Coordinates of C-alpha atoms and ligand atoms in Angstrom, one line a residue:
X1 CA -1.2 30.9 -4.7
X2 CA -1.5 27.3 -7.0
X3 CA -4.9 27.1 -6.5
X4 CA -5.9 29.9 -8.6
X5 CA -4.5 28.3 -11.3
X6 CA -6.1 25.4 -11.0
X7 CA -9.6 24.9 -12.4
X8 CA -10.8 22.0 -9.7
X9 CA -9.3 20.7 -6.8
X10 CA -8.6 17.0 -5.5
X11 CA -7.4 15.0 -2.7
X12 CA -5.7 11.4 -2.4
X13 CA -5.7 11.5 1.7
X14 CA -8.0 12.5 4.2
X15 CA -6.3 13.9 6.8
X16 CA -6.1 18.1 5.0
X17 CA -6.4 20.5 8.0
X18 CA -9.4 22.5 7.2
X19 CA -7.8 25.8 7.1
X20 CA -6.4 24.7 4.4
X21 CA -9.6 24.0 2.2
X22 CA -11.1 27.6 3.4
X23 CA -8.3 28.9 1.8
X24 CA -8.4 26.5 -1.7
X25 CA -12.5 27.0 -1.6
X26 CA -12.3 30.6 -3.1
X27 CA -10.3 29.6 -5.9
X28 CA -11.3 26.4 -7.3
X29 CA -14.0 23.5 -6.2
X30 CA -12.6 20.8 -4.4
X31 CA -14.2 17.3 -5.4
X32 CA -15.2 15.3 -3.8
X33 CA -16.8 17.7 -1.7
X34 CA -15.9 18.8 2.1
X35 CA -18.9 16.9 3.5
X36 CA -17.8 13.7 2.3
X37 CA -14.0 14.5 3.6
X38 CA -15.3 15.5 6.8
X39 CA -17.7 12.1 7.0
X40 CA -14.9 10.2 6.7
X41 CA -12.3 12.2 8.7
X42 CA -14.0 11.2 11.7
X43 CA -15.3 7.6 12.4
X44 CA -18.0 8.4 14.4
X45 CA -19.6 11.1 12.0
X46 CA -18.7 8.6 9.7
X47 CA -21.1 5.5 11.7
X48 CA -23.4 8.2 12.2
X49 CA -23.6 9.1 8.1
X50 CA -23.7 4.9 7.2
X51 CA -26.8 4.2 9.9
X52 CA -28.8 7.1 8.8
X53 CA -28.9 5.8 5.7
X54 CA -30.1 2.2 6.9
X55 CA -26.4 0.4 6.5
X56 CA -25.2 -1.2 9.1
X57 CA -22.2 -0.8 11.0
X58 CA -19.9 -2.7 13.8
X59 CA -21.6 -2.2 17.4
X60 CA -19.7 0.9 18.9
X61 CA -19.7 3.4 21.3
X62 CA -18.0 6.8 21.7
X63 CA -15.0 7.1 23.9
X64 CA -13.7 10.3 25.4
X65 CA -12.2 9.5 28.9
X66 CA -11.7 6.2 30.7
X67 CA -15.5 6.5 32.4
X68 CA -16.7 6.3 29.0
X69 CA -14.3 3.7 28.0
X70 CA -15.3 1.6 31.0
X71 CA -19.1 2.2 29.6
X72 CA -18.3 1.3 26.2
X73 CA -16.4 -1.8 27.2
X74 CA -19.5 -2.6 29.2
X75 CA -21.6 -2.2 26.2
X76 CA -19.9 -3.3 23.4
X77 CA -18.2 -6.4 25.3
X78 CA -14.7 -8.0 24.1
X79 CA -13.4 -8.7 21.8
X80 CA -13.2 -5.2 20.3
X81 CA -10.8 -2.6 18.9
X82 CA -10.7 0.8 20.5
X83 CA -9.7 3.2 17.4
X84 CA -9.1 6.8 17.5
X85 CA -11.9 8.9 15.6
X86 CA -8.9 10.9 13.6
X87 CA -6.0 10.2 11.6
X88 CA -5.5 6.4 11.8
X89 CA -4.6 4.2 8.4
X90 CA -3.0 0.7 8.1
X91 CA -4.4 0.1 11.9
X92 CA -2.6 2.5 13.1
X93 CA -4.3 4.2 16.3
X94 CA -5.7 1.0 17.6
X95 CA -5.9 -1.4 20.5
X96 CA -7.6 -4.4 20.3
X97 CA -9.1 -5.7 23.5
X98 CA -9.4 -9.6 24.5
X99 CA -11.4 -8.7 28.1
X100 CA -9.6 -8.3 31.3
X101 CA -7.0 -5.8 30.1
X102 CA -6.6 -2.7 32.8
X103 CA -8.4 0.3 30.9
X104 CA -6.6 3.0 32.6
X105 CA -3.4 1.9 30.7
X106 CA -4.8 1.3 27.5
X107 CA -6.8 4.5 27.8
X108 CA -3.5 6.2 28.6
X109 CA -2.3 4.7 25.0
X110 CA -4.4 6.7 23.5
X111 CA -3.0 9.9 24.4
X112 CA -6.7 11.7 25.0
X113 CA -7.5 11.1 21.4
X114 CA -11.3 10.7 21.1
X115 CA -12.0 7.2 20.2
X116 CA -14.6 4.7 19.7
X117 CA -14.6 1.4 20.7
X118 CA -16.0 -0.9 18.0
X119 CA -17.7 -5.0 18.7
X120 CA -15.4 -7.4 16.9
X121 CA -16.8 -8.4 13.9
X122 CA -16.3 -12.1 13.5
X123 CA -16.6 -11.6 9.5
X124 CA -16.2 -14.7 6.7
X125 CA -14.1 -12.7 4.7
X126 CA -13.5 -8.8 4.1
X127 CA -14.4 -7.0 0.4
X128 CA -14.6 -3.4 -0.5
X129 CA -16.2 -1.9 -3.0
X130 CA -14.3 1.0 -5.2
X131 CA -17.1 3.5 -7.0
X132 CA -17.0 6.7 -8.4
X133 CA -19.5 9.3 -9.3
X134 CA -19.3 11.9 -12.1
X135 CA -19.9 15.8 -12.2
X136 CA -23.2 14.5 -14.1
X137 CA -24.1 12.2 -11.0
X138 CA -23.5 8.8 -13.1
X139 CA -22.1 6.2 -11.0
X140 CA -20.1 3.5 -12.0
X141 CA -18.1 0.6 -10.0
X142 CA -15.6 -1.6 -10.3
X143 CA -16.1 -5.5 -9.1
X144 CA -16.0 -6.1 -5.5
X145 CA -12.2 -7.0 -4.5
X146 CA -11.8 -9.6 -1.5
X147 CA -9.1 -7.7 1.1
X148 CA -6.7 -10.0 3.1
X149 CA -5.1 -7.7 6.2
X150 CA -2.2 -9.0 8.3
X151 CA -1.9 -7.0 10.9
X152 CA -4.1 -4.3 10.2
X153 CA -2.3 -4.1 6.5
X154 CA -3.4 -4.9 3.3
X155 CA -1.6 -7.2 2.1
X156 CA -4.0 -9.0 -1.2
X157 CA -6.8 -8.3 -3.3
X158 CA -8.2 -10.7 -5.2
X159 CA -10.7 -10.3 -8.0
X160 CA -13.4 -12.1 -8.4
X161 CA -14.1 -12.2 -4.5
X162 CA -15.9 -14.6 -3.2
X163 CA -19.3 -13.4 -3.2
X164 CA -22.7 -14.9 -4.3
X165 CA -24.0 -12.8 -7.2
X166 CA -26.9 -11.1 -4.2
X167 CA -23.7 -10.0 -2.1
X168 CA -21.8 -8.6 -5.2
X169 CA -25.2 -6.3 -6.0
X170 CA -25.8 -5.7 -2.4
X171 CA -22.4 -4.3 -2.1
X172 CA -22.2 -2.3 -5.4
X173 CA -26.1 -1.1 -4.0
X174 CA -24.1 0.1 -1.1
X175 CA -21.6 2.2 -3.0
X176 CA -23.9 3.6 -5.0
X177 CA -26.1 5.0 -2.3
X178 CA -23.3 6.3 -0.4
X179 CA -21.4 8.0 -3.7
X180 CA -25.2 9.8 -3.9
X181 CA -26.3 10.8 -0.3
X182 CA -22.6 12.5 -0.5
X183 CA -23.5 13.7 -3.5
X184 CA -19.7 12.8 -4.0
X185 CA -17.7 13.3 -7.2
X186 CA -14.9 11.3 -7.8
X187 CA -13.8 7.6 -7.0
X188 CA -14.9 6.7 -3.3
X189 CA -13.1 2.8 -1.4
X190 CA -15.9 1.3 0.4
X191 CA -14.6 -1.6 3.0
X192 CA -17.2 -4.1 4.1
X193 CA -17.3 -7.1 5.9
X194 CA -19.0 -10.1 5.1
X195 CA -20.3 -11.5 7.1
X196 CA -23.3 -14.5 7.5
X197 CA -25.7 -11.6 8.4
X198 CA -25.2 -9.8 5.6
X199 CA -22.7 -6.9 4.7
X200 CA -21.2 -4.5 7.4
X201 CA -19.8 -1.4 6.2
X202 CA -16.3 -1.1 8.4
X203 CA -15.5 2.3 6.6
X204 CA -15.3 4.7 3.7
X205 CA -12.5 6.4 2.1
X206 CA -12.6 9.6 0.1
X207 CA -9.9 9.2 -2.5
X208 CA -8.4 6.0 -4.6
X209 CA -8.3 3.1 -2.5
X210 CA -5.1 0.3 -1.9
X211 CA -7.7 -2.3 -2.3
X212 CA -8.7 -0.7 -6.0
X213 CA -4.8 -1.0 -7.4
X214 CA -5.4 -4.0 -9.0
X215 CA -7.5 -1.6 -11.8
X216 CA -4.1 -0.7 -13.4
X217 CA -3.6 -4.1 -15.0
X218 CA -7.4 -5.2 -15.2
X219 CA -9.4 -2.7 -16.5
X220 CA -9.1 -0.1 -19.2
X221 CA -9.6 2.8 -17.0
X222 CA -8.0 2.3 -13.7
X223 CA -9.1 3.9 -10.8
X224 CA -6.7 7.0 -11.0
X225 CA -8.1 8.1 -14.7
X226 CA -11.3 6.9 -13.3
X227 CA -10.8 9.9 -10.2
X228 CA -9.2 12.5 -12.5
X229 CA -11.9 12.1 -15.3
X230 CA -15.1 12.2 -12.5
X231 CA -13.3 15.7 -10.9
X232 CA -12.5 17.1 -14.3
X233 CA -16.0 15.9 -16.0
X234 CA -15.2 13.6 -18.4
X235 CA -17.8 10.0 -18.9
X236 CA -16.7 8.1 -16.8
X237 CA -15.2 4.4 -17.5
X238 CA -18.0 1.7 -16.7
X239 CA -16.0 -0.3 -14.4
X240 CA -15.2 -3.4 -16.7
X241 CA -12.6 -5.9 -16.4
X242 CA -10.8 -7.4 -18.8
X243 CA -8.8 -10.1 -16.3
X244 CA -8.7 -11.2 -12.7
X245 CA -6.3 -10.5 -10.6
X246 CA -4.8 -11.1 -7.5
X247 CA -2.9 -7.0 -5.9
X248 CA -0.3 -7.8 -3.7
X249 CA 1.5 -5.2 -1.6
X250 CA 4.9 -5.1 -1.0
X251 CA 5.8 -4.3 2.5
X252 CA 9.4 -3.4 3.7
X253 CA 11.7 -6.3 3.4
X254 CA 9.0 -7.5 0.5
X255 CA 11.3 -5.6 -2.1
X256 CA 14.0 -8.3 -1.7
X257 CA 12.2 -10.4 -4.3
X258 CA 11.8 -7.2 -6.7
X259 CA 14.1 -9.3 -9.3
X260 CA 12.3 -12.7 -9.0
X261 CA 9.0 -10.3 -9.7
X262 CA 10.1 -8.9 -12.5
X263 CA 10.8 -11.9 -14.5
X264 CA 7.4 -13.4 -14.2
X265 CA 5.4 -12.3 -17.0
X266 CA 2.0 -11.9 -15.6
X267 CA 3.2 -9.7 -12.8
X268 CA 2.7 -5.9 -13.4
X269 CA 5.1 -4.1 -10.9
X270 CA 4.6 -0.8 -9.8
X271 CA 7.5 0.6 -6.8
X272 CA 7.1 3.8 -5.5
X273 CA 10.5 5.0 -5.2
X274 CA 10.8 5.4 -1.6
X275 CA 14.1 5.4 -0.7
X276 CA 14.2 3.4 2.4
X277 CA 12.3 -0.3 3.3
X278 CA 10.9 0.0 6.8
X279 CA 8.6 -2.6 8.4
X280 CA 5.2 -2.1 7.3
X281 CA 6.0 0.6 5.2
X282 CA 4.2 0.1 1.6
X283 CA 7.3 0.0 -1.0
X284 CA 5.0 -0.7 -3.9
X285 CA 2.6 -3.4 -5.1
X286 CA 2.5 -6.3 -7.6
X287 CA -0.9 -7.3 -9.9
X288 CA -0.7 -11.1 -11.0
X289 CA -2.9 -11.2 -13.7
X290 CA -4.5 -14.2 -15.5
X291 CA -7.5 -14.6 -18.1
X292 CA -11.2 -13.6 -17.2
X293 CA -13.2 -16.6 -14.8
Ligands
ADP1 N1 -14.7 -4.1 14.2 C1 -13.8 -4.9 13.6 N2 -13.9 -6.3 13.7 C2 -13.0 -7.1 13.1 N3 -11.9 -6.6 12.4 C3 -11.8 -5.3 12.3 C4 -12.7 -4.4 12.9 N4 -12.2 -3.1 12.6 C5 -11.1 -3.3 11.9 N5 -10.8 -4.6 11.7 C6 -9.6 -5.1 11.0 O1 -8.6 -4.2 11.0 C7 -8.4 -3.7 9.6 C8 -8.0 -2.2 9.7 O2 -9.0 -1.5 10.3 P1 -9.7 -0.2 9.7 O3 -10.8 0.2 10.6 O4 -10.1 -0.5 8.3 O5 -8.6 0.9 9.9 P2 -7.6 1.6 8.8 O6 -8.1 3.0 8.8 O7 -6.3 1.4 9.5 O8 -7.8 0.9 7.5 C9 -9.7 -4.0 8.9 O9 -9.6 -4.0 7.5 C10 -10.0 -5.3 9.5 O10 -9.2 -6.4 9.0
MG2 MG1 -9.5 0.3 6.5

């Protein structure tokens, strides 16, 4: 078995059966904890674990059959996006409701998933947050990135985001007490929306974070040593940047303008080698850098 070898244990996606884990645990730790994977396995522990500790969240309901989807629709109002509690990324496992659709078919999308249905947040813009917390409990974070989606993808991260210097601290504060109540080690993505009633959190993931790429060319430690040093106990980096930069991902047929990339010299390209472009799939991503604001 690997895990014996191995003196720690870490993740880079949420979804690990937790079979799996009972087996790992006996061998080595696995950071960040199982708490903090199982928060954010499930968006409505996940609501439930953000509220109780006084952050607020999207309105929302639960949704386990099409009574309950009726009741949440009656509740939460349109617009809204039903999502399924488990297993969805790049908005995958969601239907977005304008009003008037017939619920039985789009509860029949959902295949019995458990879902919730989530109040459309009408935010200015969207940030997120990317913190990490050491075997020590020291917690550092990077700058607030502002996150453009196009259809439920990230497709830019710019850094500085457009935040007043309140928000940027109210959104680090955020991280911070999140990285703590988890008691979390390692490098946590916190998404938020910003909105003119303050900062919602839309969700938290438990690993490096798309939205925190833009580390490798603007900071000395990026958010991957950042992870590795926090599970294996090493000081932590203290989040600084040396440049802004603008992340750009490049999705499917974006790889047709690898060669015009690569010949500008303040873009850092990183591909991932997949062999085959397919729409929405992520290929790689770029980071245009440029001096400090
Ligand atoms: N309640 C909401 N109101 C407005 N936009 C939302 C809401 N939930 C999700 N979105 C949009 O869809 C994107 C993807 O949804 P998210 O819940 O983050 O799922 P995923 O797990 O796919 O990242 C968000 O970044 C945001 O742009
Ligand atoms: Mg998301």
């Amino acid at each position: 078995l690997r895990a014996k070898a191995c003196n720690v244990v870490t993740y880079e996606f949420e979804n690990i059966p937790t079979s799996a884990l009972d087996i790992i645990e006996e061998h080595a730790p696995i950071r960040p904890n199982r708490r903090a994977l199982a928060t954010s396995q499930d968006r409505l522990d996940e609501k439930h674990f953000l509220e109780g500790l006084g952050l607020t969240v999207a309105p929302y309901a639960n949704v386990e059959n099409l009574q309950e989807l009726e009741d949440a629709v009656a509740a939460v109002g349109t617009p809204s996006i039903l999502k399924t509690r488990r297993m969805g990324y790049d908005g995958k496992g969601q239907i977005r409701l304008k009003g008037g659709e017939q619920l039985a078919d789009i509860w029949a999308q959902m295949d019995g998933a458990a879902c919730v249905l989530e109040g459309f947040v009408e935010f200015a813009h969207e940030v997120s947050v990317i913190g990490a917390r050491g075997a020590d409990g020291q917690v550092s974070c990077y700058d607030p990135g502002e996150n453009v989606h196009v259809g439920g993808i990230l497709d830019t991260t710019t850094v500085p985001a457009k935040l007043s210097t309140s928000q940027r601290m109210d959104a680090v504060i955020m991280a911070g007490k999140i990285l703590n109540a988890l008691d979390y080690i390692g490098v946590l993505g916190v998404e938020l929306f910003v909105t003119p009633n303050g900062l919602l959190v839309n969700e938290i993931a438990p690993r490096v974070h798309n939205s925190g790429h833009w580390t490798q060319n603007g900071c000395v430690i990026d958010q991957f040593e950042q992870h590795i040093r926090a599970v294996t106990g090493w000081p932590l980096g203290d989040g600084a940047r040396h440049a802004d930069a603008v992340m750009e991902n490049l999705i499917g047929g974006d790889m047709d303008r690898v060669p015009e990339l690569a010949a500008d010299p303040n873009v850092a390209l990183h591909l991932y080698g997949k062999a085959e472009a397919k729409p929405g799939r992520k290929m790689g991503h770029i980071n245009r850098i440029s001096p400090k604001s």
